[in-house]
mmCIF file of C-alpha atoms and ligand atoms in Angstrom:
data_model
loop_
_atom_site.group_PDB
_atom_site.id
_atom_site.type_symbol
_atom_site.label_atom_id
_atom_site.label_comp_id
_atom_site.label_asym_id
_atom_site.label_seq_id
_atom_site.Cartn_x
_atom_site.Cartn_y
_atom_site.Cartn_z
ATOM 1 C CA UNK A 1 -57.624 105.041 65.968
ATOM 2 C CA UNK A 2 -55.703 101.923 66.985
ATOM 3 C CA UNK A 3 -51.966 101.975 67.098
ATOM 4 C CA UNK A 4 -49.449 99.123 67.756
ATOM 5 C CA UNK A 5 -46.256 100.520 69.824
ATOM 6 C CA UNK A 6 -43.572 97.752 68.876
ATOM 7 C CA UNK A 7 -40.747 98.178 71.459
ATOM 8 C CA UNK A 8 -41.574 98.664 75.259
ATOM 9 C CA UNK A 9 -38.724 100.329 76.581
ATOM 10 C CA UNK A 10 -38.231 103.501 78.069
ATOM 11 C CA UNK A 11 -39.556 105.319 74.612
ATOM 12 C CA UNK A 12 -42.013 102.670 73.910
ATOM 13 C CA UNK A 13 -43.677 103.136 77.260
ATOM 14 C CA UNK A 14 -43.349 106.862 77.261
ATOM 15 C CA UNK A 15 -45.799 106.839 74.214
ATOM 16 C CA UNK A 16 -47.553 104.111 75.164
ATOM 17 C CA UNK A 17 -49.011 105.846 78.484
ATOM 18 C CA UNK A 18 -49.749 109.140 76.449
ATOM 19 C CA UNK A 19 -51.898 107.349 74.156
ATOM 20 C CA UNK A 20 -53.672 105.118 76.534
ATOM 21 C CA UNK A 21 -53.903 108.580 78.649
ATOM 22 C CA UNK A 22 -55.786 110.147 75.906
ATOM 23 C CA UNK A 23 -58.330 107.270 75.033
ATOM 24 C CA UNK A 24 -56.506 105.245 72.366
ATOM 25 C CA UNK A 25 -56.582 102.066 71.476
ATOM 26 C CA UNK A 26 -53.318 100.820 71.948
ATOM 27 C CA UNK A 27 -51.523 97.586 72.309
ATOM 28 C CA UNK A 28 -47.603 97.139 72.964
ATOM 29 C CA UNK A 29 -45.823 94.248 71.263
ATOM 30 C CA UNK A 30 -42.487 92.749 72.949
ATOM 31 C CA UNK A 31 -39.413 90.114 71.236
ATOM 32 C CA UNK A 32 -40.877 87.361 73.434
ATOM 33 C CA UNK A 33 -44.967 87.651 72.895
ATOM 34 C CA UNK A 34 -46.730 88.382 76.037
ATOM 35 C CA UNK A 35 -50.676 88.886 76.216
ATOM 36 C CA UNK A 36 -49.973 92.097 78.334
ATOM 37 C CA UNK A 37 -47.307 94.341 79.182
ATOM 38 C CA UNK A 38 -46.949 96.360 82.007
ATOM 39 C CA UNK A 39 -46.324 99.986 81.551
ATOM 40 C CA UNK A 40 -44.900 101.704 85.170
ATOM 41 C CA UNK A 41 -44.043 105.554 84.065
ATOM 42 C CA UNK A 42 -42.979 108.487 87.097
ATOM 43 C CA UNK A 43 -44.075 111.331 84.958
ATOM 44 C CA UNK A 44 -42.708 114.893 84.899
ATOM 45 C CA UNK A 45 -45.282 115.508 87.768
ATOM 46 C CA UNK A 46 -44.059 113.153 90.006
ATOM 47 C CA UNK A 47 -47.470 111.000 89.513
ATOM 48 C CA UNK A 48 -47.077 107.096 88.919
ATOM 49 C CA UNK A 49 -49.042 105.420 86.092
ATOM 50 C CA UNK A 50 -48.964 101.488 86.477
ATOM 51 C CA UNK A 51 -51.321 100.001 83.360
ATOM 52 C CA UNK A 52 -51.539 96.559 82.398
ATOM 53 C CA UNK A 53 -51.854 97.222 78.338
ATOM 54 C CA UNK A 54 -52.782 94.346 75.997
ATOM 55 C CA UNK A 55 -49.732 92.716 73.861
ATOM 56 C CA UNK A 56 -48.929 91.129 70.879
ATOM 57 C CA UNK A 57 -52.288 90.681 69.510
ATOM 58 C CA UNK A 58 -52.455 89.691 65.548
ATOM 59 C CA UNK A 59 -55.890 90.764 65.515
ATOM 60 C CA UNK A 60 -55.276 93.922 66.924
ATOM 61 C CA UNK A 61 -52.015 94.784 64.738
ATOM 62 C CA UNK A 62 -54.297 93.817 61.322
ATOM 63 C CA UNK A 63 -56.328 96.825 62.130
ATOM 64 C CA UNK A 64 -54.248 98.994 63.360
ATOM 65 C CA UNK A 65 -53.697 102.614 61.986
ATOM 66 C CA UNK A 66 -50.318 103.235 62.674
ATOM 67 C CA UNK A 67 -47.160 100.977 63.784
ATOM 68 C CA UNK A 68 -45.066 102.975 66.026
ATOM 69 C CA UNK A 69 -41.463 101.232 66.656
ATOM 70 C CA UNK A 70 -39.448 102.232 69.440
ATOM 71 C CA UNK A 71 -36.849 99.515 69.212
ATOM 72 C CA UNK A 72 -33.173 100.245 68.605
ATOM 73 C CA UNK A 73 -31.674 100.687 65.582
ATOM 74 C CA UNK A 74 -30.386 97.246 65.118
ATOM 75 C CA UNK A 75 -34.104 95.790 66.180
ATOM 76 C CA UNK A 76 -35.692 97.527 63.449
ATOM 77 C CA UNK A 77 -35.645 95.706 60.511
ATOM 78 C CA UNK A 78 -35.957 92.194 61.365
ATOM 79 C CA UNK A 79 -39.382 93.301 63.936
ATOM 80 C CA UNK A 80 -40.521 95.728 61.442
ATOM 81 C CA UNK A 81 -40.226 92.905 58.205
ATOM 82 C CA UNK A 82 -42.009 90.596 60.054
ATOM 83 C CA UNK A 83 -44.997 92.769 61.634
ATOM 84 C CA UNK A 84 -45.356 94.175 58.188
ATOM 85 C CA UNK A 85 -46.914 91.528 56.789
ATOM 86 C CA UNK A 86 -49.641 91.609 59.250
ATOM 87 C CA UNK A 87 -50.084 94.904 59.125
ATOM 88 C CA UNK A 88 -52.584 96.930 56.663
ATOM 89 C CA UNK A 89 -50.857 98.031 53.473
ATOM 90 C CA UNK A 90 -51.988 101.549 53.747
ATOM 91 C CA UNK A 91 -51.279 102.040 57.659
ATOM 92 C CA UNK A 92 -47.964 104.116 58.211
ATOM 93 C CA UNK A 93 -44.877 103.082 60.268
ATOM 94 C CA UNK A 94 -43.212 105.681 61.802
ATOM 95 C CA UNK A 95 -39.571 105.230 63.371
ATOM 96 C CA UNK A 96 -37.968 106.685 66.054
ATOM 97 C CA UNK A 97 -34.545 105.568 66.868
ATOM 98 C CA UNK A 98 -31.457 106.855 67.235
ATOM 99 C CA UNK A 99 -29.268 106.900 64.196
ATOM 100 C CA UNK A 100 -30.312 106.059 60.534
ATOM 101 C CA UNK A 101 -29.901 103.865 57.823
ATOM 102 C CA UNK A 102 -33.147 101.066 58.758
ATOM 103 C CA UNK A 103 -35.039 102.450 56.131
ATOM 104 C CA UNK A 104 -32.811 101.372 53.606
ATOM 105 C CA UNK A 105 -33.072 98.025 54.739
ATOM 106 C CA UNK A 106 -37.061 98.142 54.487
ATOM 107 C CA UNK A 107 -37.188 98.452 50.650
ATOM 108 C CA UNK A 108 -39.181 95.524 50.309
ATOM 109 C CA UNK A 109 -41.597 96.800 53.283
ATOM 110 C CA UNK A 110 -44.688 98.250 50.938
ATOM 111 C CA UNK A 111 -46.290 100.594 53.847
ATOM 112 C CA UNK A 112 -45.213 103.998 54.016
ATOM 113 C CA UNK A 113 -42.317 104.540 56.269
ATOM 114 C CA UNK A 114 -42.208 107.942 58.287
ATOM 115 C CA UNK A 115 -38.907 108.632 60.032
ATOM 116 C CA UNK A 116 -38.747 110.649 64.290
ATOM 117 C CA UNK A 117 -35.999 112.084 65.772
ATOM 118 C CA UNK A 118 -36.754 112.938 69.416
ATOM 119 C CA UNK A 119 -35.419 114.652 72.254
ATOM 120 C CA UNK A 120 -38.162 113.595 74.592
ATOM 121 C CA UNK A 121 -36.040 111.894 77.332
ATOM 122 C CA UNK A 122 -37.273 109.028 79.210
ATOM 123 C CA UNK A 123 -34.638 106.372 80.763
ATOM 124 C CA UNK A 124 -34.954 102.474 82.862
ATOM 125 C CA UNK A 125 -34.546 102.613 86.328
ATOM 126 C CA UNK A 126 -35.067 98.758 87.559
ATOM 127 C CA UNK A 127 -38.977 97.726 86.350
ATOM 128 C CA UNK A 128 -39.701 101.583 86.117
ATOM 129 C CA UNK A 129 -39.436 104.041 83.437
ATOM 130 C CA UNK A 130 -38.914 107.854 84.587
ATOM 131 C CA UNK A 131 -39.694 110.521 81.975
ATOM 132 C CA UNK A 132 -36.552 112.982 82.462
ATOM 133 C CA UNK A 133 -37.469 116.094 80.017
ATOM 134 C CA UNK A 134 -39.936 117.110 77.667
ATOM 135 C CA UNK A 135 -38.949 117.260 74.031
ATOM 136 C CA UNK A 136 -39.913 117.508 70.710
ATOM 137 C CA UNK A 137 -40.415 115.096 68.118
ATOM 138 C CA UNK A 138 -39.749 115.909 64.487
ATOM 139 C CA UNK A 139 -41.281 113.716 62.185
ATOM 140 C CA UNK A 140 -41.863 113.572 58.113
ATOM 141 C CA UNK A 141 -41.764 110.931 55.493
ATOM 142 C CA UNK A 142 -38.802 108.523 54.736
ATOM 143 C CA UNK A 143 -39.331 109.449 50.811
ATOM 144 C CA UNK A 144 -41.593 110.813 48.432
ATOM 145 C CA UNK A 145 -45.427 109.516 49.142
ATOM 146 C CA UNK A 146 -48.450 110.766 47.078
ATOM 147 C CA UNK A 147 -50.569 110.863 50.167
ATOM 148 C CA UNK A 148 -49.850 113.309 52.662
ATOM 149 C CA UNK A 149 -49.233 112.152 56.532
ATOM 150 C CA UNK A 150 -48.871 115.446 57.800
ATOM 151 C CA UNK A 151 -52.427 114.537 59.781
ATOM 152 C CA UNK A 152 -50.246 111.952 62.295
ATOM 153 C CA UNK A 153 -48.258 115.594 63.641
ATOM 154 C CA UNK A 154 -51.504 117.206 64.694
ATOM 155 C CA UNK A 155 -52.500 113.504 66.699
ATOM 156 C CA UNK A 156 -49.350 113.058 68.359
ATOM 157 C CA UNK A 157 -48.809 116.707 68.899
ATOM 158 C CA UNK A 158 -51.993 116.148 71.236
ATOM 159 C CA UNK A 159 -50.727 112.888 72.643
ATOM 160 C CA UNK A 160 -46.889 113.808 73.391
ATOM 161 C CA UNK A 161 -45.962 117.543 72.769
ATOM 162 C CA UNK A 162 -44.363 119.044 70.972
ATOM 163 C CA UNK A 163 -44.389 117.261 67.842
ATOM 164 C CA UNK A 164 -43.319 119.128 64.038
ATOM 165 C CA UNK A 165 -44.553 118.130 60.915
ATOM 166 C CA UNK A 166 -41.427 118.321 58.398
ATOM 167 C CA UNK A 167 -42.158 118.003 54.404
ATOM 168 C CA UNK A 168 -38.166 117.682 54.732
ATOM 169 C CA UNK A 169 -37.685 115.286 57.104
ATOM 170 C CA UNK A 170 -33.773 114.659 56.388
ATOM 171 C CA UNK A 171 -31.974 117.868 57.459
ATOM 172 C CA UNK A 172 -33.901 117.158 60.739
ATOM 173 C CA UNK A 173 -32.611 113.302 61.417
ATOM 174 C CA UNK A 174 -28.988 114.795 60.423
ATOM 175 C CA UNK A 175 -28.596 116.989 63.234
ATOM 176 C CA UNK A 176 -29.937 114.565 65.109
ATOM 177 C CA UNK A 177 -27.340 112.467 63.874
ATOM 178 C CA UNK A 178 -24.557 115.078 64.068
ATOM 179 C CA UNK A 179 -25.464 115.125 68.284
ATOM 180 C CA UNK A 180 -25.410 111.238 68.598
ATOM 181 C CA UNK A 181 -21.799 111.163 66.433
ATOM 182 C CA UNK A 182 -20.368 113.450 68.880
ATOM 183 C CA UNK A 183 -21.813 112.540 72.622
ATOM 184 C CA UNK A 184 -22.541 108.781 72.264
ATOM 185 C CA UNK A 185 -19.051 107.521 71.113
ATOM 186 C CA UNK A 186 -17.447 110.019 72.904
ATOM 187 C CA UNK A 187 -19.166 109.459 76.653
ATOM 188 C CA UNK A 188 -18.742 105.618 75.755
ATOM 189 C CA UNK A 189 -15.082 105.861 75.888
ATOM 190 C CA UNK A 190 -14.464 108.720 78.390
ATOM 191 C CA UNK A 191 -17.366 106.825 80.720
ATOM 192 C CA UNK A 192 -18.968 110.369 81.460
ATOM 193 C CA UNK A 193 -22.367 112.045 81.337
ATOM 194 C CA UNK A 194 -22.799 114.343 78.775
ATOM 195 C CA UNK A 195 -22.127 117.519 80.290
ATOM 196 C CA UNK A 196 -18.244 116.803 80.518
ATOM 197 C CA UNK A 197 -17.431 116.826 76.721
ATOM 198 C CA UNK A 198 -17.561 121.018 77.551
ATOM 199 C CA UNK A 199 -14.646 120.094 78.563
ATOM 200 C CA UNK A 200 -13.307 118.664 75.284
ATOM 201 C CA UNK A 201 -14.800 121.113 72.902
ATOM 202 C CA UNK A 202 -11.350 120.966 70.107
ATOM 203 C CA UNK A 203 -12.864 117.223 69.224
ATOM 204 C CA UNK A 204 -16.251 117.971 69.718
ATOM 205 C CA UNK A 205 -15.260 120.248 66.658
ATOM 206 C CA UNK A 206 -13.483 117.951 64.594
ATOM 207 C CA UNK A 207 -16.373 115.687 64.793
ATOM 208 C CA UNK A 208 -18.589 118.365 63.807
ATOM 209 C CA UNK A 209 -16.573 119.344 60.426
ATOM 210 C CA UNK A 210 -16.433 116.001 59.641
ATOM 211 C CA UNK A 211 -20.046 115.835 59.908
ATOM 212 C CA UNK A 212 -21.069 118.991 58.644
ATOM 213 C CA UNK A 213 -18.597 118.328 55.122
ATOM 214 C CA UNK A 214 -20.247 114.905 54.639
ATOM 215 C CA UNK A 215 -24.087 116.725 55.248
ATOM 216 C CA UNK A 216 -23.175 119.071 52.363
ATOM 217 C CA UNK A 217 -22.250 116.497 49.975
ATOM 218 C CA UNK A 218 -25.518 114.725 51.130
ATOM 219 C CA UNK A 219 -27.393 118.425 49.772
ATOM 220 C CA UNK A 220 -28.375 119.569 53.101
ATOM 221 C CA UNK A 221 -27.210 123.126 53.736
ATOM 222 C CA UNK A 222 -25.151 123.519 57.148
ATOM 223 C CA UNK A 223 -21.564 124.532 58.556
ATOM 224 C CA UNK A 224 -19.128 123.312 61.243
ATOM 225 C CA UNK A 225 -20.022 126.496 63.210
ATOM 226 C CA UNK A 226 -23.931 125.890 63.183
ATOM 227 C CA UNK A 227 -23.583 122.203 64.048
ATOM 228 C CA UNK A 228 -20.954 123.176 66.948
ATOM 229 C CA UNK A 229 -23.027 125.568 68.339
ATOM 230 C CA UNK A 230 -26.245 122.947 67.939
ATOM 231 C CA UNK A 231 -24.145 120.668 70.066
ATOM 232 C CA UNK A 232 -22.817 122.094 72.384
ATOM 233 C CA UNK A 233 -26.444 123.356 73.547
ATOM 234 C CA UNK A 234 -27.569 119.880 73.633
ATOM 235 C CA UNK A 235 -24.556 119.009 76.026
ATOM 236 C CA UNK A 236 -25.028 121.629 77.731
ATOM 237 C CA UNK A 237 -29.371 120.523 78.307
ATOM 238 C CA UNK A 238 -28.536 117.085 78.821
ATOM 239 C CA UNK A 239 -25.124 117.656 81.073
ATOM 240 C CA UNK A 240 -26.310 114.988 83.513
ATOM 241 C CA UNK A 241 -27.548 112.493 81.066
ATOM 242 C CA UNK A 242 -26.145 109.389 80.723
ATOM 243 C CA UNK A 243 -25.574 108.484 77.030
ATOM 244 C CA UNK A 244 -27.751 106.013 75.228
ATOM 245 C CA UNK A 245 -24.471 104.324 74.194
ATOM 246 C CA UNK A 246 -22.964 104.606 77.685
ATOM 247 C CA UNK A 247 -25.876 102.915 78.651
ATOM 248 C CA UNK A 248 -25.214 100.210 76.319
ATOM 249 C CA UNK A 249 -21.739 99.612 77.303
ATOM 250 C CA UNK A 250 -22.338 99.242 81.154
ATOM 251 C CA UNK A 251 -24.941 96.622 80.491
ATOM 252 C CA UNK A 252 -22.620 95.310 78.072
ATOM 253 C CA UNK A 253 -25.530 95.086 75.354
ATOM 254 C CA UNK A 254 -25.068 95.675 71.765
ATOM 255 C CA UNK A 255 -24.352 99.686 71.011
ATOM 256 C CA UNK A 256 -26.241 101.562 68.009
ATOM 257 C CA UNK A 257 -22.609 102.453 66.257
ATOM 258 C CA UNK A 258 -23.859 100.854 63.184
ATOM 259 C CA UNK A 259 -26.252 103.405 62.495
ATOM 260 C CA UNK A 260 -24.560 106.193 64.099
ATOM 261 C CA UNK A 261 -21.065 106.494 63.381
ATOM 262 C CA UNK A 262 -21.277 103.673 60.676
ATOM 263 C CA UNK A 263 -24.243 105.665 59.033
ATOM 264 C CA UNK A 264 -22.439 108.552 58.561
ATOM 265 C CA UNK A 265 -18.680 106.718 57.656
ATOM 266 C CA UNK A 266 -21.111 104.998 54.759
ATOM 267 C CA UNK A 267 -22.483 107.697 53.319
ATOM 268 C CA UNK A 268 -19.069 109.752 53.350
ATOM 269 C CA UNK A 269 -17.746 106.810 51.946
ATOM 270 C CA UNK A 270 -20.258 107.123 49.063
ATOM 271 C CA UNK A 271 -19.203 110.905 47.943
ATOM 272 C CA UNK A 272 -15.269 109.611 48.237
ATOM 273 C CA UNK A 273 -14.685 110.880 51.507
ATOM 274 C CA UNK A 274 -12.785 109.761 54.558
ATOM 275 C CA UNK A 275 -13.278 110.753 58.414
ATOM 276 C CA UNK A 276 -10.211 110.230 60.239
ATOM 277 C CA UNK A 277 -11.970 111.401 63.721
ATOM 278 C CA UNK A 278 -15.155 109.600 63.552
ATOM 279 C CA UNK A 279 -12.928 106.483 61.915
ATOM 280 C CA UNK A 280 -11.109 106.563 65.264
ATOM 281 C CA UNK A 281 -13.794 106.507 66.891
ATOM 282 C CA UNK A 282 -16.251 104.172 65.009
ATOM 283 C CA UNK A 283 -13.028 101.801 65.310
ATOM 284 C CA UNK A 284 -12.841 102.088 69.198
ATOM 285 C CA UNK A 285 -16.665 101.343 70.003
ATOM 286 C CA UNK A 286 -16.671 98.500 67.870
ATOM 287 C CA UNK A 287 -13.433 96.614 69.528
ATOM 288 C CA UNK A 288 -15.153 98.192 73.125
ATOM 289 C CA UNK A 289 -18.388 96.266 71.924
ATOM 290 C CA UNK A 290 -16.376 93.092 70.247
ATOM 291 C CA UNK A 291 -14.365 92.517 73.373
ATOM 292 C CA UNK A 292 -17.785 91.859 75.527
ATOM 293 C CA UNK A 293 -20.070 90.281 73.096
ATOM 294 C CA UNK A 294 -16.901 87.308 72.846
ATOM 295 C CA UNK A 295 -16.928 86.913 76.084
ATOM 296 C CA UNK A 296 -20.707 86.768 76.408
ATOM 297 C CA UNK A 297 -21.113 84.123 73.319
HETATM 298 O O1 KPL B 301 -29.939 110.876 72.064
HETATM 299 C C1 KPL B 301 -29.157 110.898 72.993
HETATM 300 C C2 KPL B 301 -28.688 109.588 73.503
HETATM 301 O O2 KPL B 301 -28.226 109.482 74.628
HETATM 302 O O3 KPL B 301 -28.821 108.629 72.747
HETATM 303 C C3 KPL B 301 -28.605 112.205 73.507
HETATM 304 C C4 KPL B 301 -29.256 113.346 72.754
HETATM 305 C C5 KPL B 301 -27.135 112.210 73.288
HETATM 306 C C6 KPL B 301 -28.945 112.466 74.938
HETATM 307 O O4 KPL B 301 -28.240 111.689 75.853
#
C-alpha cells in the first residue's frame, strides 16, 4: 500500500515513522518540494528514529492509496485542491486537524474525504519531534459514500494505535471540537498550559453550554454536563501541555481560530443563535493574531 503523508510536522512525522516502521511505502510531501525529508522522532521509549524518507514525488502520489494530510486547518484546502488532481480518483483522503469546516471547502475535490480527530500527542522541539502520549484516533467518512472505508481503521489501528472506526464520524469531531473551543482560546490569552483552566472551571462551563446548545441544534445528542465533565478530563491528561494555539501565538504564526471558534460561531449562526462567550473570545484571538501578522507584513 503506498500512502502520501502531506504535512511533516510533529503529526505528519509521528505517522510517517509508524508507517515506514511497519514496511510501507511512504513518501512525505512539504510547501517548498524537497526530494527527501528528514523524519527525527524520540519515541515513547526513549529510542531515536532519524530516516531520510523520499518527498514530493508526482509519480509516487499518482499511485498512492491513501493521502494522509497533517497540515493545519488553514493549509488544508489550498494543498489538498492541488494534490488532488494528481491523485487517483478512487484513493481516500483522510484529515486530521484540529477544528472543522475544510471539508466544506473541498466540494469540488471528487475523492472521498474521511475526517480524524486525534489525541495522539506529538510536539517540535528544535529539528526534533518528541511523541508526548499515546492516543486514539477516531476516524469515519466526511459524508455518505457507497463504498465502505472502514478497512483504513484496521491498517492504521496496526500502524498507530488505537485507532476507531466510526459510521458516525460527526459526534466524534464535535467533542473534539468542544475541547479545542475551550483550552486553545483560553490558554492563548491566559499564556498557560492546560492544566491551569482547573482553575477557571465557571467559563470553562459557559463555553461548554454554548457548545453543547449549538451541538443539539446540529442533531447530535449531548449536554453541558457531559461535555464539562469530557473537558475537564482532558485538562486534567494534558495539564502540562502547551496548547496548539499557544503554540501559535509565541511563534507568532497564524492560529487555527477559523476553524475552531469560527466553526462553531458559523454554524450557531446558521440555527439563529448567538454565543456571547465564545464571541468574546473568537474576537480576542483574532485582534491577538491581527496585531502580529501587521507587524510581520
Ligand atoms: O488538541 C489540543 C491542542 O493543543 O490543539 C489539546 C487537546 C487541547 C491538547 O493540548
Amino acid at each position: 500500500m503506498k500512502i502520501t503523508v502531506l504535512g511533516c510536522g510533529a503529526l505528519g512525522q509521528l505517522w510517517l515513522t509508524a508507517l515506514f516502521k511497519k514496511g510501507f511505502d511512504v513518501q512525505g510531501w512539504l510547501r517548498v518540494p524537497q526530494p527527501y525529508c528528514s523524519v527525527n522522532l524520540l519515541e515513547l521509549d526513549g529510542s531515536e528514529f532519524n530516516q531520510s524518507v523520499t518527498a514530493n514525488d508526482p509519480d509516487f502520489l499518482a499511485h498512492s492509496d491513501l493521502l494522509l494530510v497533517t497540515l493545519k486547518a488553514w493549509q488544508v484546502s489550498d494543498a489538498v485542491k492541488t494534490l488532488a488532481k494528481k491523485l487517483p480518483a478512487t484513493s481516500p483522503i483522510l484529515l486530521i486537524h484540529n477544528g472543522m469546516g475544510t471539508v466544506e471547502e473541498l466540494n469540488d475535490v471528487t475523492q472521498p474525504l474521511l475526517l480524524g480527530a486525534t489525541t495522539q500527542a506529538a510536539r517540535r522541539d528544535g529539528n526534533i519531534i518528541i511523541h508526548v502520549a499515546n492516543g486514539t484516533t477516531h476516524i469515519g467518512p466526511a459524508k455518505h459514500y457507497d463504498r465502505d472505508y472502514s478497512h483504513l481503521a484496521v491498517t492504521l489501528q496496526d500502524v498507530l494505535p488505537d485507532v476507531a472506526w466510526h459510521d458516525n464520524i460527526h459526534s466524534a469531531m464535535w467533542r473534539k471540537l468542544a475541547v479545542n473551543c475551550v483550552i486553545n482560546p483560553l490558554t492563548a490569552l491566559m499564556n498557560c498550559p492546560n492544566g491551569e483552566l482547573s482553575q477557571h472551571l465557571p467559563q470553562v462551563e459557559l463555553i461548554c453550554a454554548e457548545v453543547a446548545h449549538t451541538m443539539a441544534r446540529e442533531g447530535i445528542h449531548t449536554s453541558t454536563e457531559n461535555l464539562l465533565f469530557y473537558v475537564t478530563q482532558v485538562i486534567e491528561r494534558t495539564g502540562e501541555n502547551i496548547s496548539s494555539m499557544l503554540q501559535d501565538v509565541r511563534a507568532l504564526r497564524h492560529t487555527e481560530i477559523d476553524y475552531i471558534t469560527g466553526y462553531l460561531l458559523r454554524r450557531a449562526r446558521s440555527h439563529g443563535l448567538s454565543l456571547p462567550e465564545n464571541t468574546r473570545l473568537y474576537e480576542q484571538i483574532k485582534r491577538k493574531e491581527s496585531e502580529y501578522e501587521r507587524v510581520g507584513t
